[in-house]
mmCIF file of C-alpha atoms in Angstrom:
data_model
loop_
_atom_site.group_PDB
_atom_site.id
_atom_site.type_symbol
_atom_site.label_atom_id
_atom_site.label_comp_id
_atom_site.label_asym_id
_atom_site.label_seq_id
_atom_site.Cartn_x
_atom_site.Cartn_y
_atom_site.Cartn_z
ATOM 1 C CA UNK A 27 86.318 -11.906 74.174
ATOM 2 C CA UNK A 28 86.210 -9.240 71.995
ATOM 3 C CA UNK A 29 88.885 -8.027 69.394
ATOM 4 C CA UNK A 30 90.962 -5.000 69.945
ATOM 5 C CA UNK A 31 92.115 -2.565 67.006
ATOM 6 C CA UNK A 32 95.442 -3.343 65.359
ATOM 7 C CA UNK A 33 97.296 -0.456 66.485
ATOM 8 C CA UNK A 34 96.371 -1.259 70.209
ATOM 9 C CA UNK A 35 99.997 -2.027 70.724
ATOM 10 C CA UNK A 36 101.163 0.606 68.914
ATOM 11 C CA UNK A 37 99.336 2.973 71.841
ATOM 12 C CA UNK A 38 100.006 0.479 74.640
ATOM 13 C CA UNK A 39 104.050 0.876 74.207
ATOM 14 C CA UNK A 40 103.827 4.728 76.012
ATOM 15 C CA UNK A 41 102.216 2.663 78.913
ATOM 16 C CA UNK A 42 102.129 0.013 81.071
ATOM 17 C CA UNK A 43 102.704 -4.025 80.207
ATOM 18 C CA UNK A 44 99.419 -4.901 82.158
ATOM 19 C CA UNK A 45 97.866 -3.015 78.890
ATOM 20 C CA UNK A 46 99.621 -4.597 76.337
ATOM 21 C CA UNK A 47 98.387 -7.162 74.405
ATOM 22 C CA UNK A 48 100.447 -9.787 75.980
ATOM 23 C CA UNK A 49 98.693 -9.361 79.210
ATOM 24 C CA UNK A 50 95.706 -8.938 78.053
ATOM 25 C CA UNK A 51 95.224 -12.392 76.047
ATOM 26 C CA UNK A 52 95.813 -14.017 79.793
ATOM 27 C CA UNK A 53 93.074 -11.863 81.345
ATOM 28 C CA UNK A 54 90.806 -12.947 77.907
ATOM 29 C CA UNK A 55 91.504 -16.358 79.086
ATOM 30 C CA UNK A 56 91.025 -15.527 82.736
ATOM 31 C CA UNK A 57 88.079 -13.545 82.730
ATOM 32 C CA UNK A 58 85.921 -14.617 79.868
ATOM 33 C CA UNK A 59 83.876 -11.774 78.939
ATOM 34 C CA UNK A 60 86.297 -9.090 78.160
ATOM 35 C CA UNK A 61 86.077 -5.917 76.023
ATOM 36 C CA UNK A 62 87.667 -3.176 74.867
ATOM 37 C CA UNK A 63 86.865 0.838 74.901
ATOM 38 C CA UNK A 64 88.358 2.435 71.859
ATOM 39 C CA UNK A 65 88.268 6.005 70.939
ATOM 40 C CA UNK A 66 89.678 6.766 67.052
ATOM 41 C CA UNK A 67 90.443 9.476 64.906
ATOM 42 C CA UNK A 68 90.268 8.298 61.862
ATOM 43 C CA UNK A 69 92.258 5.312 61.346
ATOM 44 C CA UNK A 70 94.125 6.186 64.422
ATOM 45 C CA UNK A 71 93.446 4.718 67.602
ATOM 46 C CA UNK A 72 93.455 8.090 70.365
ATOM 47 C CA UNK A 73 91.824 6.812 73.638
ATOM 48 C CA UNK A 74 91.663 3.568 75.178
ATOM 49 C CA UNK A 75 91.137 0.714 77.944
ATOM 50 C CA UNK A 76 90.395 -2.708 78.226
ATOM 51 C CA UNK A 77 87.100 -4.207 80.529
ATOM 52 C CA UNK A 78 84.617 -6.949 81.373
ATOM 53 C CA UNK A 79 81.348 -7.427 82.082
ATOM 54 C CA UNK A 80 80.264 -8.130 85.660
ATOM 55 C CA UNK A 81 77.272 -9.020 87.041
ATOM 56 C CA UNK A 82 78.434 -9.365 90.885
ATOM 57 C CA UNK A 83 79.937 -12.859 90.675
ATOM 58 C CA UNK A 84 83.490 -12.201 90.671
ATOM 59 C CA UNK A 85 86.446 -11.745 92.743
ATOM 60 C CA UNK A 86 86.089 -9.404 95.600
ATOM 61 C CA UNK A 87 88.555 -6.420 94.137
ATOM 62 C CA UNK A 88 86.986 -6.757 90.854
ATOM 63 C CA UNK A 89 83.809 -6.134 91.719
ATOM 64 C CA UNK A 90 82.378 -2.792 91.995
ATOM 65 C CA UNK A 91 79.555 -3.494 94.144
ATOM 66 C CA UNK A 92 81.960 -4.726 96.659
ATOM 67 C CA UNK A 93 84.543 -2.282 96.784
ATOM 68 C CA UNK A 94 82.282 0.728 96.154
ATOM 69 C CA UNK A 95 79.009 -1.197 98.570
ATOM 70 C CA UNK A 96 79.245 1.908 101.460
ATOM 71 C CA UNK A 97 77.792 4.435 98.398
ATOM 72 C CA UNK A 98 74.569 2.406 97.922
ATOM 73 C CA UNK A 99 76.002 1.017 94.233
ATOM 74 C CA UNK A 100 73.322 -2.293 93.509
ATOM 75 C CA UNK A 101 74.066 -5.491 92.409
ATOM 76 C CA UNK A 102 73.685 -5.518 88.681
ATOM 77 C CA UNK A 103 75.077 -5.744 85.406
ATOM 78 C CA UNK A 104 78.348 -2.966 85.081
ATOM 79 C CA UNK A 105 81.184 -2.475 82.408
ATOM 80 C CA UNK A 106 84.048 -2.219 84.665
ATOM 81 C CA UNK A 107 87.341 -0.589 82.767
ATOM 82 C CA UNK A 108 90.953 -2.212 83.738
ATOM 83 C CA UNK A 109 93.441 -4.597 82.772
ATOM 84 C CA UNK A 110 91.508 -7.920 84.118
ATOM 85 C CA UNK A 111 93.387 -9.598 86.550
ATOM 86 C CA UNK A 112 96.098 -6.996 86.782
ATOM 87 C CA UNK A 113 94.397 -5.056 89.798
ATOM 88 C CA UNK A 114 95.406 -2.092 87.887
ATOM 89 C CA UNK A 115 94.282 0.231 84.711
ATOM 90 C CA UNK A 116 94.923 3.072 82.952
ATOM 91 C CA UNK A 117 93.313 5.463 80.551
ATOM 92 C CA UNK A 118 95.525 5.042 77.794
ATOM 93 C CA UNK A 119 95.154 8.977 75.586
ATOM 94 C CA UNK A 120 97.595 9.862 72.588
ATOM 95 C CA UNK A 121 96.570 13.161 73.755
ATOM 96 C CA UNK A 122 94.437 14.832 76.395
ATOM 97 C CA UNK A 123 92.205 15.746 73.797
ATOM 98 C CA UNK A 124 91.150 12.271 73.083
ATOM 99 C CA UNK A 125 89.119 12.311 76.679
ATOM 100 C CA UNK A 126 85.739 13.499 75.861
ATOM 101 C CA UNK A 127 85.939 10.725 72.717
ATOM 102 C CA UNK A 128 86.685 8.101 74.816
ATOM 103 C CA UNK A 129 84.275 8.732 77.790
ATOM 104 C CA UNK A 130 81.952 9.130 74.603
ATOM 105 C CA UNK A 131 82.986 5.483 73.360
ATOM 106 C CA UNK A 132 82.422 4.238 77.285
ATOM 107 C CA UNK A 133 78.781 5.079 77.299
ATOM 108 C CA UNK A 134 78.376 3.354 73.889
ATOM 109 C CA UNK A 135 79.675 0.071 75.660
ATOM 110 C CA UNK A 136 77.436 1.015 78.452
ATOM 111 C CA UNK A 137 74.408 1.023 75.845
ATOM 112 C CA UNK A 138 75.480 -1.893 73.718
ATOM 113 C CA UNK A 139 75.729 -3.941 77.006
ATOM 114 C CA UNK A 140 72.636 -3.034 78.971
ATOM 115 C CA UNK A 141 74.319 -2.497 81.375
ATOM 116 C CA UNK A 142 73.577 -0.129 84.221
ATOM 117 C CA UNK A 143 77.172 1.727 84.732
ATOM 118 C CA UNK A 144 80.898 2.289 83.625
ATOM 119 C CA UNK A 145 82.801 1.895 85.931
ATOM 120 C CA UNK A 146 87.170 2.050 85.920
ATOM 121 C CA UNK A 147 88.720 0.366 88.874
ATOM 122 C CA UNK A 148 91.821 0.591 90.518
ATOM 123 C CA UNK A 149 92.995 3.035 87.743
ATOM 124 C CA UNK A 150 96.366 4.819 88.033
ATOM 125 C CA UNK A 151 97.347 8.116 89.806
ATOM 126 C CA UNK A 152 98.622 9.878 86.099
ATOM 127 C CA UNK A 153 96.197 8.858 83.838
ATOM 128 C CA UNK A 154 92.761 9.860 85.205
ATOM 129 C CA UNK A 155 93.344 13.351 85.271
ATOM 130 C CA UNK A 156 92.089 14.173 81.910
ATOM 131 C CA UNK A 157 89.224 11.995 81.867
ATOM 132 C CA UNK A 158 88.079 13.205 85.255
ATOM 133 C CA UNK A 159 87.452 16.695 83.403
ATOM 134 C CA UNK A 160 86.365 15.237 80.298
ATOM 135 C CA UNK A 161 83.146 13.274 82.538
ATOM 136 C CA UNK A 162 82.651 16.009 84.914
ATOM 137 C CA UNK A 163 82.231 13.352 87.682
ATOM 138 C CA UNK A 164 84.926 13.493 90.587
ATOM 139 C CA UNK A 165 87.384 10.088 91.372
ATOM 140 C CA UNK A 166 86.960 7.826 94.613
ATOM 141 C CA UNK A 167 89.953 6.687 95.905
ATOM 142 C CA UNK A 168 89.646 2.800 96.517
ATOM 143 C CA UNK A 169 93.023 1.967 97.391
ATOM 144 C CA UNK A 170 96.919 2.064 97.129
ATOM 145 C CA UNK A 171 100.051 -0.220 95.827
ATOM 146 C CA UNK A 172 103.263 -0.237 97.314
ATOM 147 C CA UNK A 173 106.201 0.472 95.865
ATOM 148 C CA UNK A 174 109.935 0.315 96.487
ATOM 149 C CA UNK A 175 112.176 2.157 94.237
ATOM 150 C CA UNK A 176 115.011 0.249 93.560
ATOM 151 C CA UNK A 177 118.455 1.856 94.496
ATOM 152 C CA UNK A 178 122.332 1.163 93.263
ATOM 153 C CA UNK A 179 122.721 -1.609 96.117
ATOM 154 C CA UNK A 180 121.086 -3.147 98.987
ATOM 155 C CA UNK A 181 123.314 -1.411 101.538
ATOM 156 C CA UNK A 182 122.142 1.829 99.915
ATOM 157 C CA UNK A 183 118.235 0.689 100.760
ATOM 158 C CA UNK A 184 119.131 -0.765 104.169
ATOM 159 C CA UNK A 185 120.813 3.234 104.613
ATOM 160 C CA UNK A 186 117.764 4.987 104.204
ATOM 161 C CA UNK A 187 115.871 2.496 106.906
ATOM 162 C CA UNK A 188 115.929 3.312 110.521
ATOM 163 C CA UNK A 189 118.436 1.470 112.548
ATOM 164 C CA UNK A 190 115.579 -0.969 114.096
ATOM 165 C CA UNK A 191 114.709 -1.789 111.060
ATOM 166 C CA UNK A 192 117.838 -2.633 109.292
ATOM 167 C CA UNK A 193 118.473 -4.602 112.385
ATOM 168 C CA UNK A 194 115.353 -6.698 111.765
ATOM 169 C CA UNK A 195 115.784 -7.354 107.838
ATOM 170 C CA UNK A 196 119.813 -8.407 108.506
ATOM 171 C CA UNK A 197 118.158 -11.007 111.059
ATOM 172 C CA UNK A 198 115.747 -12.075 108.411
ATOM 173 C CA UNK A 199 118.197 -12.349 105.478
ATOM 174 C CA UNK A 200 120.365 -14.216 108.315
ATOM 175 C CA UNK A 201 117.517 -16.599 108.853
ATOM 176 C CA UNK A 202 116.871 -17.079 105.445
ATOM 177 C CA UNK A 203 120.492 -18.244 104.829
ATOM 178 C CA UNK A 204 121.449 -20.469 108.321
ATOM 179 C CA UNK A 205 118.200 -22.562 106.986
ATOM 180 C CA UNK A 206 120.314 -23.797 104.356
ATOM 181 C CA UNK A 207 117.692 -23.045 102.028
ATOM 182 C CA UNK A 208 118.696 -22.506 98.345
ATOM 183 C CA UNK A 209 117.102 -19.016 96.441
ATOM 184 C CA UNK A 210 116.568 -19.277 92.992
ATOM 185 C CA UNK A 211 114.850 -17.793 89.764
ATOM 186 C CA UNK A 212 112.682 -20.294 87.974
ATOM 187 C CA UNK A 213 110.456 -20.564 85.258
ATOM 188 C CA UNK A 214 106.578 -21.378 85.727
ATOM 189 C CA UNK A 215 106.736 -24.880 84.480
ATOM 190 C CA UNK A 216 109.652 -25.667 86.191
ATOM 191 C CA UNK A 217 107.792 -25.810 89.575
ATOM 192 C CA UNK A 218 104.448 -25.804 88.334
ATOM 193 C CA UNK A 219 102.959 -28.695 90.239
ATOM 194 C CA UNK A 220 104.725 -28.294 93.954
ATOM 195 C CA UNK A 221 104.038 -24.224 93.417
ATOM 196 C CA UNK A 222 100.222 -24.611 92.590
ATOM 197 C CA UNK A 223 99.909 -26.647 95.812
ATOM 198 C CA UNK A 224 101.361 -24.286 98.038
ATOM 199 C CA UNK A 225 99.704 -21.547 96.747
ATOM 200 C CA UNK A 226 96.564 -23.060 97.136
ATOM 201 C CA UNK A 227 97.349 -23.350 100.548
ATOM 202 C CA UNK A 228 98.370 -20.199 101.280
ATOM 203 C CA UNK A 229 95.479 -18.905 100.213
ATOM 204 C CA UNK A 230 92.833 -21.613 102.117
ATOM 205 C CA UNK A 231 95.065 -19.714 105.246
ATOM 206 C CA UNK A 232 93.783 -16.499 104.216
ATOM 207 C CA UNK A 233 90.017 -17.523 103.719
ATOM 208 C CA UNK A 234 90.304 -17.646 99.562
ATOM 209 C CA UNK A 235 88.794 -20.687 98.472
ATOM 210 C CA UNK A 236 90.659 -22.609 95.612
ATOM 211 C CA UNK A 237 92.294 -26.023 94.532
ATOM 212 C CA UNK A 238 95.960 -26.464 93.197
ATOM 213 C CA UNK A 239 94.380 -27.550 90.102
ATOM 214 C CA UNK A 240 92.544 -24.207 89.475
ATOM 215 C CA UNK A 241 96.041 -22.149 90.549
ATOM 216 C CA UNK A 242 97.958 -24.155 88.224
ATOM 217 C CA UNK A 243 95.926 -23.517 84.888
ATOM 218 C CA UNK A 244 95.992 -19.831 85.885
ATOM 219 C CA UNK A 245 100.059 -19.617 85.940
ATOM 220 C CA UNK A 246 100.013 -22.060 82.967
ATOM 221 C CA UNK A 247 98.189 -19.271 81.038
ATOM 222 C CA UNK A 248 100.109 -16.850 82.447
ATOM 223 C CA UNK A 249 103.956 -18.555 81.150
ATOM 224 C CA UNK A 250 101.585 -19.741 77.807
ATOM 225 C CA UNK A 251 100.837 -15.585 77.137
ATOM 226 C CA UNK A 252 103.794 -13.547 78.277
ATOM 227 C CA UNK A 253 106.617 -16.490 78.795
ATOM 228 C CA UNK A 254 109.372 -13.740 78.905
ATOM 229 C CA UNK A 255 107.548 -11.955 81.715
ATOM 230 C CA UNK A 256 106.926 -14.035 84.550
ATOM 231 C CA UNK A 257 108.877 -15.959 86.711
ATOM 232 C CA UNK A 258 109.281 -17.505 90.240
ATOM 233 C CA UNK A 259 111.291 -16.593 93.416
ATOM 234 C CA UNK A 260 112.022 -19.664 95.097
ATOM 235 C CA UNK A 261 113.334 -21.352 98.137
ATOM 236 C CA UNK A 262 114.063 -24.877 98.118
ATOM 237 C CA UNK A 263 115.232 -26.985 101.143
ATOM 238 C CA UNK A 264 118.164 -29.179 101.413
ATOM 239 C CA UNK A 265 117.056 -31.811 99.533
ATOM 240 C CA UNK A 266 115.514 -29.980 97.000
ATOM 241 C CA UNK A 267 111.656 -29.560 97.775
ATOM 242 C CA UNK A 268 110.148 -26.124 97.243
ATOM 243 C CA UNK A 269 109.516 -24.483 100.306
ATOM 244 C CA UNK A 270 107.849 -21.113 98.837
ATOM 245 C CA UNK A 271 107.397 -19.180 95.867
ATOM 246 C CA UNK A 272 106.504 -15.631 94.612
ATOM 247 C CA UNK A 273 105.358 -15.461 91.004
ATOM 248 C CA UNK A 274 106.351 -11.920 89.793
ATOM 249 C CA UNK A 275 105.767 -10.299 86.719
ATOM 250 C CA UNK A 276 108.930 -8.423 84.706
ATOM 251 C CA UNK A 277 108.776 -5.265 82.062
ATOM 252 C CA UNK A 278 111.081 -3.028 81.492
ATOM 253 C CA UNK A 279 111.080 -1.006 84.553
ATOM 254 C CA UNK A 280 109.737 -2.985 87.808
ATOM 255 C CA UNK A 281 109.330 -5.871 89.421
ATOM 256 C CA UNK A 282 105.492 -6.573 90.015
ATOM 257 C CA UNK A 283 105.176 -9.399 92.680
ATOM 258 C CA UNK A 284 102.091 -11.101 92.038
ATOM 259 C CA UNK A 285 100.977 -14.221 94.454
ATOM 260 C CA UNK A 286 102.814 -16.251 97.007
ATOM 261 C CA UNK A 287 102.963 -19.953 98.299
ATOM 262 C CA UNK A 288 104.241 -20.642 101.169
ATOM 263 C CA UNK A 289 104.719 -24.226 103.290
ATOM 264 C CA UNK A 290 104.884 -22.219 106.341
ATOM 265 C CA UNK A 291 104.100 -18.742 106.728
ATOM 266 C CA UNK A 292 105.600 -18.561 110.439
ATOM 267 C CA UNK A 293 108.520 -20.276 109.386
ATOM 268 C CA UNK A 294 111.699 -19.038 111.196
ATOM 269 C CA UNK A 295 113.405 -19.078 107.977
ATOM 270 C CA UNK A 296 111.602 -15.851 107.231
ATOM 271 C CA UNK A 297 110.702 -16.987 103.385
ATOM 272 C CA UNK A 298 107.843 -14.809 103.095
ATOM 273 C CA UNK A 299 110.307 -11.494 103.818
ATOM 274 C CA UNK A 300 113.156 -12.850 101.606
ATOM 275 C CA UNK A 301 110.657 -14.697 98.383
ATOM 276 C CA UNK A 302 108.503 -11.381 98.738
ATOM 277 C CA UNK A 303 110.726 -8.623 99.034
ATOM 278 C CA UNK A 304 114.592 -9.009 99.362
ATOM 279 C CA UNK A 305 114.979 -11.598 96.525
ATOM 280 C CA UNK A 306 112.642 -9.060 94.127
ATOM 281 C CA UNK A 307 114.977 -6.166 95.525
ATOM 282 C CA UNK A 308 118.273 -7.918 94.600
ATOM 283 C CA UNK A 309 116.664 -8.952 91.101
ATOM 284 C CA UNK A 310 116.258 -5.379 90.310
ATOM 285 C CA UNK A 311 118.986 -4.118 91.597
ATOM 286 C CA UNK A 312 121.281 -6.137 89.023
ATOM 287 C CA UNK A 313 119.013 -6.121 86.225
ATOM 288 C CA UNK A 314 118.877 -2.171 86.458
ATOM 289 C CA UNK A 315 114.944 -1.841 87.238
ATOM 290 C CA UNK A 316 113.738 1.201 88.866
ATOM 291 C CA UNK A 317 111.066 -0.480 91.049
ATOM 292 C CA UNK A 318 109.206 -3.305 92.667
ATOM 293 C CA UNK A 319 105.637 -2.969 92.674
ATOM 294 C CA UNK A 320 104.084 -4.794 95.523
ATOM 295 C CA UNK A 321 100.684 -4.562 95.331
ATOM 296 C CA UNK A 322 97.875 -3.996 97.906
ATOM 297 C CA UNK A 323 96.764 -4.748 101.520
ATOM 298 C CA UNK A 324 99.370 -5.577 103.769
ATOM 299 C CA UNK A 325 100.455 -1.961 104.260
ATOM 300 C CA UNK A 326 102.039 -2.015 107.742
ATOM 301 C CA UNK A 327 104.809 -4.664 106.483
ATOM 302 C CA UNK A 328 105.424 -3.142 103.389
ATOM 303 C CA UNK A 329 105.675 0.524 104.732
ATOM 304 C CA UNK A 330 107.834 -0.889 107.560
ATOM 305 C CA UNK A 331 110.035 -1.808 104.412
ATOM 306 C CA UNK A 332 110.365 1.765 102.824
ATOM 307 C CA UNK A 333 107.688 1.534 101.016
ATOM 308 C CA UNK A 334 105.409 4.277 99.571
ATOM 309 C CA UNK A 335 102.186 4.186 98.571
ATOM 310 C CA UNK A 336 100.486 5.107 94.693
ATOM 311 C CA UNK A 337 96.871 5.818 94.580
ATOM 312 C CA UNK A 338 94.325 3.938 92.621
ATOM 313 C CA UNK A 339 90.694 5.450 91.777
ATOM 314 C CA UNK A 340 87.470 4.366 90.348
ATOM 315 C CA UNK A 341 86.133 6.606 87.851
ATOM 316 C CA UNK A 342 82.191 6.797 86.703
ATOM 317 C CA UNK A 343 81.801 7.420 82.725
ATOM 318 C CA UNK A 344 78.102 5.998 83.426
ATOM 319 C CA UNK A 345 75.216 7.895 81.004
ATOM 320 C CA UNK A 346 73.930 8.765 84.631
ATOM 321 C CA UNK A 347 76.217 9.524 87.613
ATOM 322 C CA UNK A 348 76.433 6.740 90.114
ATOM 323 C CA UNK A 349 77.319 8.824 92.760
ATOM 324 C CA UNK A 350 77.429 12.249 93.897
ATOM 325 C CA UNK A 351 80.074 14.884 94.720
ATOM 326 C CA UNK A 352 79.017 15.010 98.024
ATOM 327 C CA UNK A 353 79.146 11.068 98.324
ATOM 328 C CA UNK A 354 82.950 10.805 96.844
ATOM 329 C CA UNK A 355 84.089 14.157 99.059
ATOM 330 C CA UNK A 356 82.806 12.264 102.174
ATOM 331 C CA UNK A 357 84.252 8.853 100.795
ATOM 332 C CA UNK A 358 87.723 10.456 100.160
ATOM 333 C CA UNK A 359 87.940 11.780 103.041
ATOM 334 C CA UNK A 360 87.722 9.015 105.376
ATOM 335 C CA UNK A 361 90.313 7.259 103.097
ATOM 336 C CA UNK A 362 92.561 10.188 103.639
ATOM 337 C CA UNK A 363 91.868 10.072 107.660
ATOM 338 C CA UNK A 364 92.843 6.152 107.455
ATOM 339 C CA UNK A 365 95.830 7.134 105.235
ATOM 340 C CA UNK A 366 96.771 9.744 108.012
ATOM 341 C CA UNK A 367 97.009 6.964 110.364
ATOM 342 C CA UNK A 368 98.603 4.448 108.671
ATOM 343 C CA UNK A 369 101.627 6.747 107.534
ATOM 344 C CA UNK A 370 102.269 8.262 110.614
ATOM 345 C CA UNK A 371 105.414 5.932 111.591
ATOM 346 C CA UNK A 372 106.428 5.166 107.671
ATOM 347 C CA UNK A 373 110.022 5.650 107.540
ATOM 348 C CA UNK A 374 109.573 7.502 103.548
ATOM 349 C CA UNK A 375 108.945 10.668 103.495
ATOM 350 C CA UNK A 376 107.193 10.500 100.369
ATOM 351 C CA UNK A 377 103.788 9.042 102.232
ATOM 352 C CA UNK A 378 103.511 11.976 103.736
ATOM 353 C CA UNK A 379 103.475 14.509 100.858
ATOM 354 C CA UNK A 380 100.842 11.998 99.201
ATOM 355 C CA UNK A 381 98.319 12.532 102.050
ATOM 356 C CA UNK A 382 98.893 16.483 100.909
ATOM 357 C CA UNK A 383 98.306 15.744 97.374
ATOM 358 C CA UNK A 384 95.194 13.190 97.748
ATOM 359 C CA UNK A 385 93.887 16.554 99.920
ATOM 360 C CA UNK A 386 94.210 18.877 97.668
ATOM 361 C CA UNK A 387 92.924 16.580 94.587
ATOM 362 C CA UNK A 388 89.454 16.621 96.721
ATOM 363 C CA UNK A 389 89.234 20.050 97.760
ATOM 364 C CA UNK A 390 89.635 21.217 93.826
ATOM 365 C CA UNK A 391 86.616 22.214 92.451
ATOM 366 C CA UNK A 392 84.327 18.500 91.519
ATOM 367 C CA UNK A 393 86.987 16.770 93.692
#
């Protein structure tokens, strides 16, 4: 782990909690061999993002090899620029100015490291702009999170659904309830052991290989670091067991569902729908957050939800290019055709205008 410069927080505040501090201690838990890029003036911290060290070993979305394989990238040692753990980062500039000294301080890493490239991943939409024309080298778009802003009540969401829809969620939230199952909002430790083992499970379902034992020191660290900032969705049976959970993380604004555990992922109940997104929707709604963040994959539920989808990019700072602009045109592209086809039947508007944006960020000139 490697220490971060005292105003770091100071910065962080204009951005997101996954790079504050408080996050950041669980990911130098997490992921061992974490860094930090900082770009000063002065005293005065101007430019920054967090990192690790990677050498091919690590989980599949953190791993540029994997994600970016179809452009040739080899398995070796890279600086990889992101909140760890978060599936998300962000350049963080006082100013746009501050750019050129932080792809500057990026390539130092690079050198001190040995490693081969810089590389951001999954970074945000907003905050790449600058550094994009700062490096000269154009984005690749790896992927998207859903999100569902959060309106005044749930009838007002169900309104802007079609009518097939709406239909479908009142039978779910219907299910949910005629199972006598109990929702509630818990702390970590308060279902620490029974949650760990259902998570574990859930993910064995979906081909990740862990123990409940692993799972549970991960969400210990997580309520250890930011105890104000995550909690549980549950749904516990009539004589109290825990039947699923969704650990979400809070700040200010959203609702960021993390990881689920579920008994019974075909149950008739309908947990998953009501742990993973109505609960999280009714939480925000009375604690006045704009948004619930739900992450990647899974598009085709989440979109059938009123979704829409943000874009996340991975940016090369490396001393020498990693790919070309031909390479990330062509690459874009085909993410754009597979957008196409996955929006076509989304009920918000807003995935539409996206697919005209993401176009017109790689027909610009170095797109």
């Amino acid at each position: 782990m490697m220490g971060r410069h005292p105003r770091w927080d100071r910065l962080a505040a204009s951005f997101s909690f996954y790079s504050g501090s408080a996050f950041l201690s669980y990911g130098d838990r997490n992921a061992g061999r974490t860094l930090s890029v900082e770009a000063t003036d002065g005293d005065d911290l101007v430019g920054a993002i967090p990192g690790w060290i990677t050498e091919g070993n690590g989980h599949p979305y953190l791993e540029p090899t994997g994600l970016l394989g179809g452009l040739g990238l080899a398995p070796a040692r890279y600086v990889v620029l992101g909140s760890p753990y978060a599936f998300f980062g962000e350049f963080m500039l006082a100013t746009p100015d501050a750019a050129p000294l932080l792809v500057r301080a990026a390539r130092t890493v690079q050198q001190r490291e040995d490693a081969v490239g810089v590389i951001g991943l999954h970074l945000s939409d907003g905050s790449i702009d600058a550094v994009v024309t700062a490096s000269a080298r154009p984005p690749l778009l790896v992927g998207f999170h859903a999100v569902i802003d959060v309106p005044a009540s749930f009838d007002e969401y169900l309104a802007a659904l079609p009518s097939s829809r709406r239909t479908k969620i009142r039978r779910e939230r219907n299910a949910f309830r005629s199972a006598g199952l109990t929702p509630s909002v818990e702390q970590i430790p308060d279902c620490l052991p029974e949650l760990s083992s259902l998570i574990a499970r859930s993910e064995a379902r979906h081909g990740i290989r862990t123990d409940s034992a692993t799972v549970a020191a991960g969400l210990r660290r997580q309520h250890d670091c930011f105890p104000d900032r995550a909690r549980v969705f549950t749904a516990r049976g009539p004589s109290g067991e825990l039947l699923g959970g969704v650990v979400v993380h809070l700040d200010e604004i959203s609702v960021h569902t993390r990881i689920v555990g579920l008994l019974n992922e075909r149950s008739p109940a309908c947990e998953y729908f009501n742990l993973g997104y109505y609960q999280p929707l009714l939480f925000a709604i009375g604690s006045n957050r704009r948004r619930i963040d739900l992450g990647m994959e899974a598009y085709p539920a989440k979109l059938g939800r009123g979704a829409r989808l943000e874009p996340r990019w991975a940016v090369d700072l490396s001393d020498t290019p990693l790919w070309t602009p031909d390479d990330a045109r062509h690459w874009n592209q085909s993410k754009i055709d597979a957008l196409i086809r996955l929006v076509a039947h989304s009920p918000n508007s807003s995935n539409t205008a996206l697919v005209s944006h993401l176009q017109k960020i790689i027909n610009e000139p170095g797109g």
